[in-house]
Every structure is written in structure tokens, then in C-alpha cells.
Short mmCIF file of C-alpha atoms in Angstrom, two decimals:
data_model
loop_
_atom_site.label_atom_id
_atom_site.label_comp_id
_atom_site.label_asym_id
_atom_site.label_seq_id
_atom_site.Cartn_x
_atom_site.Cartn_y
_atom_site.Cartn_z
CA MET A 1 88.16 115.10 115.32
CA ARG A 2 89.41 111.69 115.91
CA VAL A 3 89.52 109.59 112.46
CA ALA A 4 89.62 105.81 112.15
CA ILE A 5 90.50 104.34 108.58
CA LEU A 6 89.26 100.81 108.36
CA GLY A 7 91.12 99.44 105.52
CA THR A 8 94.03 101.63 104.57
CA GLY A 9 94.45 100.40 101.06
CA LYS A 10 94.85 102.61 97.95
CA MET A 11 92.24 105.19 98.63
CA GLY A 12 92.56 104.98 102.40
CA GLY A 13 96.36 105.65 101.98
CA ILE A 14 95.61 108.48 99.77
CA LEU A 15 93.20 110.08 102.27
CA LEU A 16 95.58 109.38 105.12
CA GLN A 17 98.53 111.19 103.26
CA ALA A 18 96.15 114.00 102.57
CA PHE A 19 94.85 114.34 106.11
CA LEU A 20 98.24 114.79 107.35
CA LYS A 21 99.65 117.05 104.57
CA ASN A 22 96.59 119.48 104.95
CA ASN A 23 96.79 119.31 108.81
CA LEU A 24 92.92 118.17 108.86
CA VAL A 25 93.87 116.16 111.79
CA SER A 26 97.12 115.42 113.75
CA SER A 27 98.79 112.02 113.71
CA GLU A 28 97.79 111.25 117.17
CA GLN A 29 94.14 111.61 116.05
CA ILE A 30 94.16 109.08 113.31
CA PHE A 31 93.89 105.30 113.89
CA ALA A 32 94.18 103.17 110.73
CA THR A 33 93.76 99.46 110.21
CA VAL A 34 95.12 96.77 107.83
CA HIS A 35 94.71 93.10 107.42
CA HIS A 36 98.38 92.02 107.93
CA PRO A 37 100.56 92.93 110.93
CA GLU A 38 103.58 93.50 108.82
CA ARG A 39 101.84 96.10 106.79
CA ALA A 40 100.53 97.76 109.75
CA GLN A 41 104.23 98.23 111.11
CA ALA A 42 105.49 99.43 107.90
CA LEU A 43 102.48 102.01 107.63
CA SER A 44 103.06 103.24 111.12
CA ALA A 45 106.56 103.77 110.62
CA GLN A 46 106.06 105.45 107.31
CA PHE A 47 103.46 108.09 108.54
CA GLY A 48 103.81 108.22 112.31
CA VAL A 49 100.13 107.30 113.06
CA GLU A 50 98.75 104.21 114.90
CA VAL A 51 98.09 101.28 112.59
CA THR A 52 96.77 97.91 113.77
CA THR A 53 94.71 95.06 112.48
CA ASP A 54 92.12 95.59 115.38
CA ASN A 55 89.02 97.36 113.56
CA LEU A 56 86.95 97.50 116.80
CA ALA A 57 89.81 99.13 118.67
CA ALA A 58 90.21 101.75 116.06
CA ALA A 59 86.44 102.50 115.87
CA GLN A 60 86.32 103.04 119.46
CA GLN A 61 88.70 105.74 119.49
CA ALA A 62 87.14 107.66 116.64
CA ASP A 63 84.39 110.19 116.02
CA VAL A 64 84.60 109.59 112.35
CA ILE A 65 85.02 106.10 110.84
CA LEU A 66 86.01 105.73 107.29
CA LEU A 67 85.19 102.35 105.62
CA GLY A 68 87.84 101.45 102.97
CA VAL A 69 87.41 97.94 102.75
CA LYS A 70 86.35 96.08 99.89
CA PRO A 71 82.46 95.87 99.37
CA ILE A 72 82.15 92.28 100.13
CA GLN A 73 83.99 92.94 103.55
CA VAL A 74 81.53 95.78 104.71
CA PRO A 75 78.80 93.58 106.61
CA GLY A 76 81.67 91.72 108.45
CA VAL A 77 83.42 94.91 109.39
CA ILE A 78 80.17 96.56 110.47
CA GLU A 79 79.38 93.48 112.82
CA GLN A 80 83.02 93.66 114.23
CA ILE A 81 82.87 97.42 115.11
CA LYS A 82 79.00 97.33 116.10
CA PRO A 83 79.74 97.59 119.99
CA ALA A 84 81.51 100.97 118.97
CA LEU A 85 78.64 102.40 116.94
CA THR A 86 76.64 105.03 118.57
CA GLU A 87 74.43 107.86 117.48
CA ASP A 88 76.89 110.58 117.94
CA LYS A 89 79.55 108.76 115.42
CA LEU A 90 79.73 109.24 111.64
CA VAL A 91 80.50 106.50 109.24
CA LEU A 92 81.93 107.38 105.86
CA SER A 93 81.97 104.63 103.33
CA PHE A 94 83.78 104.58 100.00
CA ALA A 95 83.09 101.04 99.16
CA ALA A 96 81.48 101.01 95.87
CA SER A 97 77.92 100.04 95.54
CA VAL A 98 77.28 99.63 99.28
CA LYS A 99 73.97 101.46 100.08
CA THR A 100 73.68 103.66 103.14
CA ARG A 101 70.56 101.76 104.36
CA SER A 102 72.56 98.36 104.61
CA ILE A 103 75.13 99.88 106.95
CA GLU A 104 72.58 101.54 109.17
CA ASP A 105 70.63 98.29 109.42
CA GLY A 106 73.98 96.45 110.28
CA ALA A 107 74.86 99.10 112.96
CA GLY A 108 71.38 98.71 114.57
CA CYS A 109 71.07 102.43 115.85
CA LYS A 110 70.49 105.77 114.38
CA LEU A 111 73.93 106.09 112.77
CA GLY A 112 75.01 108.69 110.52
CA VAL A 113 76.12 107.11 107.41
CA ILE A 114 77.58 109.01 104.33
CA ARG A 115 78.50 107.13 101.17
CA ALA A 116 81.39 108.50 99.06
CA MET A 117 82.48 107.89 95.36
CA PRO A 118 86.10 109.37 94.81
CA ASN A 119 87.91 108.82 91.88
CA THR A 120 91.80 107.97 91.30
CA PRO A 121 92.89 111.65 90.60
CA ALA A 122 92.49 111.93 94.41
CA MET A 123 95.97 110.82 94.45
CA LEU A 124 97.18 114.39 93.15
CA ALA A 125 94.26 116.32 95.06
CA ALA A 126 92.75 116.58 91.64
CA GLY A 127 89.84 114.20 92.27
CA VAL A 128 86.03 114.64 92.48
CA THR A 129 84.12 112.88 95.29
CA ALA A 130 80.38 112.56 95.35
CA LEU A 131 78.62 112.29 98.60
CA CYS A 132 75.09 111.13 99.54
CA ALA A 133 73.48 111.08 103.08
CA GLY A 134 71.78 108.41 104.86
CA GLN A 135 68.49 109.07 106.68
CA PHE A 136 70.15 109.92 109.94
CA VAL A 137 73.07 112.59 108.66
CA THR A 138 72.96 115.82 110.17
CA GLU A 139 74.06 119.14 108.14
CA GLU A 140 77.18 119.19 110.59
CA GLN A 141 78.15 115.59 109.50
CA MET A 142 77.84 116.40 105.84
CA ALA A 143 80.15 119.47 106.39
CA ILE A 144 82.54 117.22 108.20
CA ALA A 145 82.50 114.89 105.06
CA GLN A 146 83.12 117.68 102.39
CA ARG A 147 85.88 118.95 104.59
CA ILE A 148 87.55 115.37 104.47
CA PHE A 149 87.21 115.00 100.91
CA HIS A 150 87.99 118.74 99.98
CA THR A 151 91.70 117.42 100.75
CA VAL A 152 91.80 115.22 97.62
CA GLY A 153 89.89 117.53 95.34
CA ARG A 154 86.33 118.73 94.74
CA THR A 155 83.03 117.59 96.13
CA VAL A 156 79.43 117.29 94.87
CA VAL A 157 76.52 116.31 97.22
CA VAL A 158 73.80 114.09 95.26
CA ASP A 159 70.70 111.84 96.31
CA GLU A 160 71.62 108.33 96.76
CA LYS A 161 69.65 107.33 93.74
CA HIS A 162 72.33 109.01 91.46
CA MET A 163 75.42 107.30 92.96
CA ASP A 164 75.47 104.37 90.53
CA ALA A 165 75.61 107.23 87.68
CA VAL A 166 78.48 108.85 89.50
CA THR A 167 80.25 105.55 89.33
CA GLY A 168 79.72 105.36 85.76
CA LEU A 169 80.84 109.07 84.96
CA SER A 170 83.32 110.25 87.34
CA GLY A 171 84.42 106.92 88.84
CA SER A 172 85.01 105.05 85.61
CA GLY A 173 85.71 108.34 83.72
CA PRO A 174 89.44 108.50 84.20
CA ALA A 175 89.95 105.22 82.28
CA PHE A 176 87.81 106.54 79.29
CA LEU A 177 89.70 109.63 79.29
CA TYR A 178 93.08 107.86 79.49
CA ILE A 179 91.97 105.89 76.19
CA VAL A 180 91.15 109.58 74.62
CA ILE A 181 94.67 110.82 75.64
CA GLU A 182 96.59 107.65 74.41
CA ALA A 183 94.61 107.99 71.03
CA LEU A 184 95.42 111.48 70.52
CA ALA A 185 99.22 110.84 71.71
CA GLU A 186 99.05 107.88 69.00
CA ALA A 187 97.63 110.24 66.42
CA GLY A 188 100.65 112.55 67.08
CA VAL A 189 103.11 109.86 66.71
CA ASN A 190 101.33 108.76 63.53
CA VAL A 191 101.72 112.47 62.03
CA GLY A 192 105.58 112.50 62.79
CA LEU A 193 105.67 113.63 66.61
CA PRO A 194 108.27 112.08 68.79
CA ARG A 195 106.23 110.00 71.28
CA ASP A 196 107.23 111.87 74.40
CA VAL A 197 106.20 115.01 72.80
CA ALA A 198 102.93 113.70 71.54
CA THR A 199 101.88 112.44 74.90
CA LEU A 200 102.89 115.53 76.74
CA LEU A 201 100.82 117.56 74.13
CA ALA A 202 97.78 115.20 74.44
CA ALA A 203 97.83 115.08 78.33
CA GLN A 204 98.39 119.02 78.74
CA THR A 205 95.63 119.78 76.17
CA THR A 206 93.30 117.62 78.01
CA LEU A 207 94.26 119.29 81.42
CA GLY A 208 93.98 122.81 80.08
CA SER A 209 90.71 122.06 78.48
CA ALA A 210 89.06 120.62 81.48
CA ARG A 211 90.24 123.89 83.34
CA MET A 212 88.65 125.97 80.79
CA VAL A 213 85.30 124.31 81.65
CA LEU A 214 85.71 124.44 85.36
CA GLU A 215 87.15 127.92 85.47
CA THR A 216 85.11 129.96 83.01
CA GLY A 217 82.04 128.21 83.60
CA TYR A 218 81.18 128.00 79.97
CA HIS A 219 79.35 125.16 78.23
CA PRO A 220 81.66 122.82 76.54
CA ALA A 221 79.80 123.57 73.22
CA LEU A 222 80.80 127.19 73.44
CA LEU A 223 84.45 126.62 74.11
CA LYS A 224 84.47 123.99 71.23
CA ASP A 225 82.98 126.88 68.92
CA ALA A 226 85.66 129.26 70.10
CA VAL A 227 88.36 126.91 68.75
CA THR A 228 86.55 126.05 65.58
CA THR A 229 87.17 128.50 62.78
CA PRO A 230 85.19 128.44 59.51
CA ALA A 231 86.78 126.26 56.98
CA GLY A 232 89.70 125.59 59.28
CA CYS A 233 91.55 122.53 60.48
CA THR A 234 89.49 121.86 63.72
CA VAL A 235 86.06 121.48 61.95
CA ASP A 236 87.50 118.75 59.70
CA GLY A 237 88.78 116.82 62.65
CA ILE A 238 85.39 117.33 64.35
CA LEU A 239 83.54 115.75 61.23
CA GLU A 240 85.86 112.70 61.73
CA LEU A 241 84.91 112.29 65.17
CA GLU A 242 81.23 112.61 64.51
CA GLU A 243 81.50 110.04 61.61
CA GLY A 244 83.43 107.72 63.92
CA GLY A 245 80.60 108.11 66.60
CA LEU A 246 83.07 109.27 69.35
CA ARG A 247 80.18 111.10 71.04
CA VAL A 248 77.75 108.38 71.09
CA THR A 249 80.46 105.60 72.12
CA LEU A 250 81.43 107.76 75.24
CA ILE A 251 77.51 108.17 76.17
CA LYS A 252 77.32 104.27 75.88
CA ALA A 253 80.43 103.68 77.87
CA VAL A 254 78.96 105.72 80.78
CA LYS A 255 75.61 104.27 80.43
CA ARG A 256 77.09 100.71 80.39
CA ALA A 257 79.36 101.36 83.35
CA THR A 258 76.26 102.91 85.42
CA GLN A 259 74.44 99.72 84.69
CA ARG A 260 77.02 97.63 86.03
CA ALA A 261 77.26 99.64 89.17
CA LYS A 262 73.43 98.99 89.55
CA GLU A 263 73.97 95.53 89.10
CA LEU A 264 76.72 95.30 91.83
CA ALA A 265 74.50 97.30 94.09
CA ASN A 266 71.68 94.93 93.81
CA GLY A 267 73.84 91.83 94.17
#
């Protein structure tokens, strides 16, 4: 499998490193592009792969083409690489809010297009990526996409109509959770803990709690109840959270982020 990464920015760079680390493809099978020649030389020297500023040349050499450019740049890039697009190639786009249909229309052929929404914990191979298939995608192509994004965490496959909600939940969600961790750490400082200790306790507690949900398969409410003893400390804290509207505020944050994603998608 030969892979082109068009627009090797933050997420493209994360995927490039993950491919090499996990031996998904060899360095000779990766063709990356960036906007500036100096950046191309630096990346090529750093990772030992071919990095240029020529999107068309990279796309011509690849079986799978990853679009890592900004959403506004996608139509122009598709026009650039159109001569290289054939029905036996797969385009994987992680440009937010760009629909599969718009890429298919730009390609002008029955091109397999998969839209992906990863999140920033992919940097530590702890991300989650939602994938949705365009109308010409085969089961084999979806399996390839899952293999690619398994290198940076977990994957889920959804209908494209759910991608804006994915953006609002897992795409924006890390920022919401950083605020929760920051608030817990500040609370720890407020009750007398050193800041570094409070931050460690808050972050590791968040990590462990997430693993409990993922690895036990229990509903979060059941896990919450297991911590909450009658007339204990935790139930008093939960009452404060409910009075402060934390639950409703988080729900409203995801809904608002989802709405913004829809607005961007509809341009």
C-alpha cells in the first residue's frame, strides 16, 4: 500500500509518525506534501520519507490519498490532483465539515471517499476517529481506513449524517475535558494541595475513570453509584455538581459545537 499525505500539518504529521512506528507502511511507500520547500526538506530529513510541494506527483504514486489540508483548500487540491484520481484509489479526508459528496463531485469519477474525524489525543495513540463512507466505498476500503486510524487509537464507523455530532462530542470534547481537569486541579489547590499534586490527581483520576468505562463496559451511572456511598463525601459533591448545572452545561456545549459544525458544513 502506497500512501500520500497531502498537507502534512499537525494531524498529518501525527499519522506519518504512527505509520512508521507501527510499520503500517515503509518509508519508501509514503509520499507527503507541504506548502513550503524548506518545510519539505526538514520533514524529509526528519522522517526519511519523500516530502515535496507537488500534490499531483504524490497522488499519482499513491493507492491511498490522505487529505490533511484546511477545509477551504480541499476543492483546489482536488482540482490539482484530478488527473491522478481513478476508481481504484481511495481518498481519506480529515478536513472538518467537508462532505464526501463534494469530493466525489470534484473528482468526476466513482472515487472511493471516506471522511474521518480524529481528535487530538491521537498524538499519544489514545484518540478516537469516526469514519463515514461515501457512496462508492467498498468494504475493503473501509477496512483499510480502520487499519490506518487504528495506529492512533480507536475507530467507529457512522453514517455521514452523524459526523457533525461526532465533531461536537469527540472532536471538541478534549477541550471540554481539559476545563474539567483544570477545575478539579484548582479545587485541589483551594483545599490545600500543591498544584503539581492536584493536577496529577485530577488528570490520572480522569484517565482511570475513562478506562473503567471502556474496559468494564458498565454504564457510567453504575460506576458513579459504586463510588457514592450513603451519607458519604461523594454524594455531597454530586449534589453541588447538579445544583451548579454541570451535566446540563456539558450537554449544551456539545449541542452548540455540533450546531457550529453544521453551519460550517453548509457554508
